Amino acid sequence: MPEVKHSYETVFILSTKLGEEETAALVKKFTDLVAANGTVDSVDEWGKRKLAYEINKESEGYYTLINFTSVPSFTAELDRVYKITDGVLRSLIIRKDV
């Protein structure tokens, strides 16, 4: 029996210390990872924004939102990759109610 797919959205904040090229590379890495394990509905790069509070002594971060559809087991892997990737300040994965 095939696994049921659900709609998700993920937001991640990258360090502004990375620079433009490294930031673009990480956004592409995460988008490609999601695309390999599901379908990417949209990618919305919000760009550099001021954080509500300092994280690791940084007051700004680069925000990106990805809407995607995948099997539920993939979200744990995506979260694991966020946690081990240098430059990711925060990440959040939410299942959307349809």
Short mmCIF file of N, CA and C in Angstrom, two decimals, residues 3-42:
data_model
loop_
_atom_site.label_atom_id
_atom_site.label_comp_id
_atom_site.label_asym_id
_atom_site.label_seq_id
_atom_site.Cartn_x
_atom_site.Cartn_y
_atom_site.Cartn_z
N GLU A 3 2.30 5.00 0.61
CA GLU A 3 2.15 5.92 1.74
C GLU A 3 1.37 7.16 1.31
N VAL A 4 0.62 7.68 2.24
CA VAL A 4 -0.17 8.88 2.00
C VAL A 4 0.76 10.09 2.05
N LYS A 5 0.56 11.02 1.12
CA LYS A 5 1.36 12.24 1.11
C LYS A 5 0.56 13.39 1.71
N HIS A 6 1.27 14.26 2.41
CA HIS A 6 0.65 15.41 3.05
C HIS A 6 1.34 16.69 2.60
N SER A 7 0.65 17.81 2.78
CA SER A 7 1.24 19.12 2.47
C SER A 7 1.94 19.67 3.69
N TYR A 8 3.13 20.20 3.47
CA TYR A 8 3.94 20.77 4.55
C TYR A 8 4.47 22.12 4.12
N GLU A 9 4.89 22.88 5.12
CA GLU A 9 5.68 24.08 4.85
C GLU A 9 6.83 24.10 5.84
N THR A 10 7.96 24.54 5.36
CA THR A 10 9.13 24.64 6.22
C THR A 10 9.74 26.03 6.06
N VAL A 11 10.13 26.58 7.18
CA VAL A 11 10.83 27.87 7.20
C VAL A 11 12.17 27.63 7.87
N PHE A 12 13.22 28.13 7.25
CA PHE A 12 14.52 28.05 7.91
C PHE A 12 15.22 29.40 7.82
N ILE A 13 16.02 29.66 8.85
CA ILE A 13 16.75 30.92 8.95
C ILE A 13 18.23 30.60 8.87
N LEU A 14 18.90 31.22 7.91
CA LEU A 14 20.34 31.01 7.72
C LEU A 14 21.11 32.20 8.27
N SER A 15 22.31 31.94 8.71
CA SER A 15 23.18 32.98 9.22
C SER A 15 23.56 33.95 8.10
N THR A 16 23.59 35.23 8.41
CA THR A 16 24.00 36.22 7.40
C THR A 16 25.51 36.27 7.25
N LYS A 17 26.24 35.57 8.12
CA LYS A 17 27.70 35.52 8.02
C LYS A 17 28.16 34.64 6.87
N LEU A 18 27.24 33.86 6.29
CA LEU A 18 27.60 32.92 5.23
C LEU A 18 28.00 33.62 3.93
N GLY A 19 27.37 34.73 3.62
CA GLY A 19 27.62 35.38 2.34
C GLY A 19 26.58 34.93 1.33
N GLU A 20 26.46 35.67 0.23
CA GLU A 20 25.42 35.42 -0.76
C GLU A 20 25.55 34.05 -1.44
N GLU A 21 26.77 33.69 -1.83
CA GLU A 21 26.97 32.44 -2.57
C GLU A 21 26.67 31.22 -1.70
N GLU A 22 27.16 31.22 -0.47
CA GLU A 22 26.90 30.09 0.43
C GLU A 22 25.42 30.00 0.81
N THR A 23 24.77 31.15 1.00
CA THR A 23 23.35 31.17 1.31
C THR A 23 22.55 30.59 0.15
N ALA A 24 22.86 31.02 -1.08
CA ALA A 24 22.17 30.49 -2.26
C ALA A 24 22.40 28.99 -2.40
N ALA A 25 23.62 28.53 -2.08
CA ALA A 25 23.94 27.11 -2.17
C ALA A 25 23.13 26.29 -1.17
N LEU A 26 22.97 26.81 0.05
CA LEU A 26 22.19 26.09 1.06
C LEU A 26 20.70 26.06 0.71
N VAL A 27 20.17 27.17 0.20
CA VAL A 27 18.77 27.20 -0.21
C VAL A 27 18.55 26.17 -1.32
N LYS A 28 19.47 26.10 -2.28
CA LYS A 28 19.37 25.12 -3.36
C LYS A 28 19.49 23.70 -2.82
N LYS A 29 20.40 23.49 -1.86
CA LYS A 29 20.58 22.16 -1.27
C LYS A 29 19.28 21.68 -0.64
N PHE A 30 18.63 22.54 0.16
CA PHE A 30 17.40 22.14 0.83
C PHE A 30 16.25 21.97 -0.16
N THR A 31 16.18 22.84 -1.16
CA THR A 31 15.13 22.72 -2.18
C THR A 31 15.30 21.43 -2.96
N ASP A 32 16.54 21.08 -3.33
CA ASP A 32 16.80 19.84 -4.06
C ASP A 32 16.49 18.61 -3.20
N LEU A 33 16.80 18.69 -1.91
CA LEU A 33 16.51 17.58 -1.00
C LEU A 33 15.00 17.34 -0.91
N VAL A 34 14.24 18.41 -0.79
CA VAL A 34 12.78 18.29 -0.74
C VAL A 34 12.26 17.75 -2.06
N ALA A 35 12.77 18.25 -3.18
CA ALA A 35 12.32 17.81 -4.50
C ALA A 35 12.62 16.34 -4.74
N ALA A 36 13.73 15.85 -4.18
CA ALA A 36 14.10 14.44 -4.36
C ALA A 36 13.20 13.51 -3.56
N ASN A 37 12.55 14.03 -2.51
CA ASN A 37 11.73 13.21 -1.64
C ASN A 37 10.25 13.58 -1.67
N GLY A 38 9.86 14.42 -2.60
CA GLY A 38 8.47 14.85 -2.72
C GLY A 38 8.35 15.84 -3.86
N THR A 39 7.36 16.69 -3.78
CA THR A 39 7.19 17.72 -4.80
C THR A 39 7.21 19.10 -4.14
N VAL A 40 7.98 20.00 -4.74
CA VAL A 40 8.07 21.37 -4.24
C VAL A 40 6.94 22.18 -4.87
N ASP A 41 6.08 22.74 -4.03
CA ASP A 41 4.97 23.56 -4.53
C ASP A 41 5.41 24.99 -4.77
N SER A 42 6.19 25.55 -3.84
CA SER A 42 6.71 26.90 -4.02
C SER A 42 7.89 27.15 -3.10
#
